[in-house]
XYZ file of C-alpha atoms in Angstrom:
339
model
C 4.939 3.056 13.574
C 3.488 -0.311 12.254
C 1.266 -1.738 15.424
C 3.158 -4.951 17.417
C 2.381 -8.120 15.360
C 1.070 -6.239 12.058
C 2.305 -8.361 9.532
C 5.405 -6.487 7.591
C 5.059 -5.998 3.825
C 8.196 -6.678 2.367
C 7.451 -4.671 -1.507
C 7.033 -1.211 -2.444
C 6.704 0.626 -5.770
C 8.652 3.607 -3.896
C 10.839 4.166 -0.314
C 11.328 7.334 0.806
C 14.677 7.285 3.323
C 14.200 10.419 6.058
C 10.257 11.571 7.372
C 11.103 15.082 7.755
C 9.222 17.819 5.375
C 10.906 17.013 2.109
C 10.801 12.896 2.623
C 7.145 13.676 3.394
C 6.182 15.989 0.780
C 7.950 13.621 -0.990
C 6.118 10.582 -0.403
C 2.841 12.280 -0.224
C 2.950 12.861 -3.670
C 3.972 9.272 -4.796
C 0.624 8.683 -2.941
C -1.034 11.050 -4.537
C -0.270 9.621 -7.797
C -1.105 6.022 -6.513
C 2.613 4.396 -5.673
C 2.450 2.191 -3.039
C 5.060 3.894 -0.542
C 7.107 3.314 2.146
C 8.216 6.209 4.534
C 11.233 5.460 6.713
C 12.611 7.405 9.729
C 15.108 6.375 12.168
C 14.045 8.140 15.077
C 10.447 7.852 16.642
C 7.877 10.526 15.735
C 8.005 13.267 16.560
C 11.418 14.136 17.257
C 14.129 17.377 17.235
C 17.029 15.173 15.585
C 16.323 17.117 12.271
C 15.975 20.249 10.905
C 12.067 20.304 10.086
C 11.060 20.420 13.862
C 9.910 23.831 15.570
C 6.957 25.984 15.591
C 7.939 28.310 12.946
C 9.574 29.218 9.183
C 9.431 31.762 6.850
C 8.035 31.714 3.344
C 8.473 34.070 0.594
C 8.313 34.702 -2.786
C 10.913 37.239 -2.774
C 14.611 35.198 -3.909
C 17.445 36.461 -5.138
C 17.997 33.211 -7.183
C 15.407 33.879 -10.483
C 15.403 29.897 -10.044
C 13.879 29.806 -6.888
C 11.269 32.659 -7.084
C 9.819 30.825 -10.133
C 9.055 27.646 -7.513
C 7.676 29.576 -5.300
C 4.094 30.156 -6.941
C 3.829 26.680 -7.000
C 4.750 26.125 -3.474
C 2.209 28.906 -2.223
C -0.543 26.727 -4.520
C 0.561 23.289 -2.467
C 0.877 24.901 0.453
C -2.969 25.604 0.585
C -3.946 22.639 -1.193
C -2.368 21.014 2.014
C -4.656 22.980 4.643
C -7.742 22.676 2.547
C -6.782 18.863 2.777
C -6.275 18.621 6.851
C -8.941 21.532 7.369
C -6.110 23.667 9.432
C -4.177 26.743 9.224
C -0.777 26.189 8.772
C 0.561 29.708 6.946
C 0.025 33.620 8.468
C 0.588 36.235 6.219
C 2.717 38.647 7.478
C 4.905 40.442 4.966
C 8.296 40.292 5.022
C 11.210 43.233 4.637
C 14.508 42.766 2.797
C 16.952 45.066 4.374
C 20.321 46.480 3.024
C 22.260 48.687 1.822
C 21.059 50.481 -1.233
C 23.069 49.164 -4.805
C 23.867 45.699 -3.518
C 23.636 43.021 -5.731
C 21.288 40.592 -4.067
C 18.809 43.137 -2.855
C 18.549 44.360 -6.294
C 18.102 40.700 -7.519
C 15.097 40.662 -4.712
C 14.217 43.858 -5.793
C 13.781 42.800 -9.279
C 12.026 39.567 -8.212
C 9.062 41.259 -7.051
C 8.783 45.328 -8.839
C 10.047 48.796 -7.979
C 6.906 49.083 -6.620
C 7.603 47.166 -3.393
C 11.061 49.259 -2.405
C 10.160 50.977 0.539
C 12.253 54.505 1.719
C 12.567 55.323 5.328
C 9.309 57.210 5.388
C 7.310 54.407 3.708
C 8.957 51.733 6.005
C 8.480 53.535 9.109
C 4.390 54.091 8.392
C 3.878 50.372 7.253
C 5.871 48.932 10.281
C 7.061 51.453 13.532
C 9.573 49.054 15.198
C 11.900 49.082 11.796
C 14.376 52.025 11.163
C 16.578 52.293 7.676
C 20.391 53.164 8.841
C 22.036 55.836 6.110
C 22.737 54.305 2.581
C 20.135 50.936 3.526
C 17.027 50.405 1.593
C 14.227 48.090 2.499
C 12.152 45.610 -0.383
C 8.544 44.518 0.705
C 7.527 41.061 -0.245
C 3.766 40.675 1.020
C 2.977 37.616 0.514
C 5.541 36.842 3.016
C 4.709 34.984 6.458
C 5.054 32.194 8.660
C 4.288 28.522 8.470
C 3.835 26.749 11.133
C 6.684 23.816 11.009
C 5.638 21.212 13.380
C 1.850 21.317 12.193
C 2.551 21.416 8.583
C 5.081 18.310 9.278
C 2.114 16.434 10.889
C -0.752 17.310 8.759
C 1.437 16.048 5.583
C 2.049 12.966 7.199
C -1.539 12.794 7.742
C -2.582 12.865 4.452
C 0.484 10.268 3.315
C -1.436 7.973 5.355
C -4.694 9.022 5.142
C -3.444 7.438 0.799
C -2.446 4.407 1.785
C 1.479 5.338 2.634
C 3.278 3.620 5.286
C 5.136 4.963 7.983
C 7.788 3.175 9.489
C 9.420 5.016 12.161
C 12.412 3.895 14.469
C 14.269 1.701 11.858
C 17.319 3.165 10.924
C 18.864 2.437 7.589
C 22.040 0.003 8.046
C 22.233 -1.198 3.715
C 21.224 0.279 0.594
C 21.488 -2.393 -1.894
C 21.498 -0.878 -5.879
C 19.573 -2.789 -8.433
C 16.076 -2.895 -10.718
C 14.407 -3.544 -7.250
C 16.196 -1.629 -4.783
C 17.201 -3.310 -1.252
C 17.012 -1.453 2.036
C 18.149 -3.153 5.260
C 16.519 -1.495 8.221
C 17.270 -2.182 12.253
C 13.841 -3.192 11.941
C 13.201 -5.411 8.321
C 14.087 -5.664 4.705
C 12.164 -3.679 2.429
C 12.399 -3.492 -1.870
C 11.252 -1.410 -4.667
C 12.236 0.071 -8.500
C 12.516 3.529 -6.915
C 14.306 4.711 -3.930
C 14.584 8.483 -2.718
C 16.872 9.388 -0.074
C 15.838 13.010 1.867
C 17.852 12.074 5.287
C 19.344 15.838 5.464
C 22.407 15.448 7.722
C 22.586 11.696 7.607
C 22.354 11.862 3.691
C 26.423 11.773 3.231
C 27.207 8.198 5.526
C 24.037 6.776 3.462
C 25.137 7.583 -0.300
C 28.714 6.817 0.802
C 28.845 3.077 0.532
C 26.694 3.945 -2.898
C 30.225 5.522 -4.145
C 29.089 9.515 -4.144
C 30.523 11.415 -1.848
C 28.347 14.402 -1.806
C 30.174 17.923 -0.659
C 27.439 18.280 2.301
C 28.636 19.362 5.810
C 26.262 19.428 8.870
C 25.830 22.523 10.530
C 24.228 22.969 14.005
C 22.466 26.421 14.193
C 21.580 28.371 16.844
C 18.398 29.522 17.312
C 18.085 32.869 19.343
C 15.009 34.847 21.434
C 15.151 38.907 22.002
C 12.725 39.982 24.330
C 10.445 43.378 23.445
C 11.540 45.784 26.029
C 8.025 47.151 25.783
C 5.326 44.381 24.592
C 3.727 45.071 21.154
C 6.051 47.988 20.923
C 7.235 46.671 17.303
C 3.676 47.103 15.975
C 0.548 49.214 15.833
C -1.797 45.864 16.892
C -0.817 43.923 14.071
C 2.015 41.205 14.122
C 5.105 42.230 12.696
C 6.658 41.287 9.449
C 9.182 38.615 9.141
C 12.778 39.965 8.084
C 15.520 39.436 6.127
C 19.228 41.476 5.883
C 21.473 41.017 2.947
C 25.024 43.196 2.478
C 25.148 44.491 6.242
C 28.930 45.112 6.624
C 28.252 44.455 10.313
C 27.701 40.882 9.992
C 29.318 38.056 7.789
C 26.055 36.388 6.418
C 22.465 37.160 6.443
C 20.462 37.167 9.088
C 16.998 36.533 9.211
C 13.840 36.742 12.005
C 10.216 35.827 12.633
C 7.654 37.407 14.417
C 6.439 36.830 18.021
C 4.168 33.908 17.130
C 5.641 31.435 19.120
C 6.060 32.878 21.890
C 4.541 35.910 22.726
C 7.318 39.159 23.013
C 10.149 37.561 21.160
C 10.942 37.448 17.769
C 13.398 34.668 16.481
C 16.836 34.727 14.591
C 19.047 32.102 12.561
C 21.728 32.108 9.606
C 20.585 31.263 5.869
C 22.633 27.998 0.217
C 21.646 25.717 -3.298
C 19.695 21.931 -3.146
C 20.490 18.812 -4.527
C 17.836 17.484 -6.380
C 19.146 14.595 -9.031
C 19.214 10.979 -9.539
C 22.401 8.884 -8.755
C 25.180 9.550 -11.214
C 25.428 5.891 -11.817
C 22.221 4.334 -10.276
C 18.905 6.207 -12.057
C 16.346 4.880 -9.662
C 18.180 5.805 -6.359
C 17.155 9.967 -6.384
C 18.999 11.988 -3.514
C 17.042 15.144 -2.346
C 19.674 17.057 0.395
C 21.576 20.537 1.258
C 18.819 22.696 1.598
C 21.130 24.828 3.973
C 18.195 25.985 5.811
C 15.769 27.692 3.455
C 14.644 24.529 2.661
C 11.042 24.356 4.298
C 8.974 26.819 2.293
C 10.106 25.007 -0.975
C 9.294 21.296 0.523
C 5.924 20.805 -1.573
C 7.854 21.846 -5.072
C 10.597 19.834 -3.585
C 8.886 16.939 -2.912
C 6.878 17.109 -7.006
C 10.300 16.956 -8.028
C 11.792 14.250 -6.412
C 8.742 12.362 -7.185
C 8.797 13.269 -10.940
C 12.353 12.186 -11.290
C 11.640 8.885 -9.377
C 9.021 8.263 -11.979
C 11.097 9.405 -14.775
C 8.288 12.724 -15.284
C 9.608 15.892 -17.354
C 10.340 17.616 -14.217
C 7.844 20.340 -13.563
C 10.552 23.147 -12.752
C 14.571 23.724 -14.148
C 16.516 21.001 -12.372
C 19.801 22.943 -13.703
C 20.991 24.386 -10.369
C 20.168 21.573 -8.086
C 22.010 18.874 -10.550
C 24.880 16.726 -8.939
C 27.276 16.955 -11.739
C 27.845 20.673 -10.691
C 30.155 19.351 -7.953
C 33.398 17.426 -8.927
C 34.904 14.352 -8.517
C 31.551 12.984 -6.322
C 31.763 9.445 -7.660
C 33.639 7.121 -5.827
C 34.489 3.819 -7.104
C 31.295 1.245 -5.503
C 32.604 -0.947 -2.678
């Protein structure tokens, strides 16, 4: 947050709406490549109002979507390029398992992401990792590059760097205008900013702001809930190692996937949560308003690729990676007649 009395610059050559990981990848690469940027969030930093708060995601190279296993390369190279950067650690390498029953379709799309050689039979699974037992019929894929990052760090040491080029954070003004044009014209609780480029990553406040820009944007807010299992027996799951993340797909027993993390935050617990596509495009009718949203919580692990993206469309860059899947136009009747 700008220091009381710091005289307020008025003109950017980009504004990024929304400081959580993709805003902030975002805008750390419009620093990178020398725009002038301005990083707004409506809440004071730190806060839990978002989605990119916690101690803990997974990453993974292993996707059932071809699209999204082809980013991931390029994520893994950011990722590090990030910690060599701040000088911290902000991924473990842990593996992760894909669990399910043996023929289904997106297993064998994960399977095929990755080799035969990473399927795992009950024998295999059971030597690599003790705690984890295949039920009749189930399978198990091993993606070992898989791990955890660590959410709240990586959010701050990005940040860090945004700054550490020049970018501005303003924090505690929440957006009340979005004005189109060739200079763009946001009205903030705290000042009136401009620039050619705007880019708009305010996850489940991205639908009230693109409203009054006449898109209405098929994105519904979802509160998850986050769960703890205590290990009956401490380190019971593993042979002094920590144990993989995991991931089901296909389990008859419940209606979506379900997905967990190792006991890295806190100690004898491993974590749970639910897991769909992103929107990645310019405005339909405005080019230099770009809307990054919907990352339906497997968002984090992609936010450096998703964040070169947004960047190369605001600059009107060949975009580095098949925009096809994230496009706007895939949804109908999204433009609204401008008020």
């Amino acid at each position: 947050m700008a220091a009381p009395g710091q005289p307020q610059k008025a003109t950017y050559d980009a504004i990024v709406i929304g400081a959580g990981i993709q805003g902030s990848f975002t805008a750390y690469h419009l620093a990178q490549r020398r725009r002038d940027t301005l990083l707004l969030e409506q809440f004071i930093l730190p806060h839990s109002r978002g989605s990119s708060h916690g101690q803990s995601r997974i990453i993974r190279s292993v996707y059932p979507e071809e699209y999204y296993s082809r980013m991931m390369p390029d994520s893994f190279r950011l990722w590090q390029q990030l910690e060599a950067e701040v000088g911290i650690r902000l991924y473990r390498q842990t593996g992760l398992v894909v669990l399910g029953p043996a023929g289904n379709e997106e297993l064998e799309a994960c399977r095929r992401s990755l080799g035969d050689s990473q399927v795992l039979d009950p024998t295999a699974l059971a030597r690599h990792f003790p705690g984890y037992r295949l039920q009749a019929g189930q399978v198990a894929v091993l993606d070992s590059t898989g791990g955890v990052l660590f959410a709240d760090r990586a959010l701050r040491a990005v940040q860090e760097v945004f700054r550490r080029r020049g970018g501005t954070v303003r924090d505690g003004e929440k957006v009340l205008r979005i004005e189109p044009g060739a200079m763009v014209t946001v009205t903030t609780t705290g000042g009136v900013y401009q620039a050619p480029r705007l880019i708009i990553t305010a996850g489940a406040w991205t639908g009230p702001l693109v409203e009054p820009l006449g898109l209405r944007l098929p994105l519904q807010p979802l509160r998850i809930d986050v769960c703890y299992w205590r290990e009956k027996e401490p380190k019971s799951t593993n042979t002094g190692s920590v144990s993989p993340c995991f991931l089901t797909v296909g389990l008859s027993q419940a209606p979506h996937g379900i997905y967990g993390l190792p006991a890295l935050e806190y100690p004898g617990m491993v974590k749970n949560t639910p897991d769909k596509d992103f929107i990645l495009d310019r405005h339909p009718k405005f080019s230099n308003i770009i809307i990054g949203a919907g990352f339906s919580g497997h968002g984090f692990k992609l936010a450096p690729v998703v964040g070169k993206l947004l960047c190369e469309l605001s600059l009107g860059e060949e975009p580095s990676h098949n925009m096809a899947p994230f496009a706007i136009t895939r949804f109908r009747d999204v433009l609204q007649s401008v008020l």
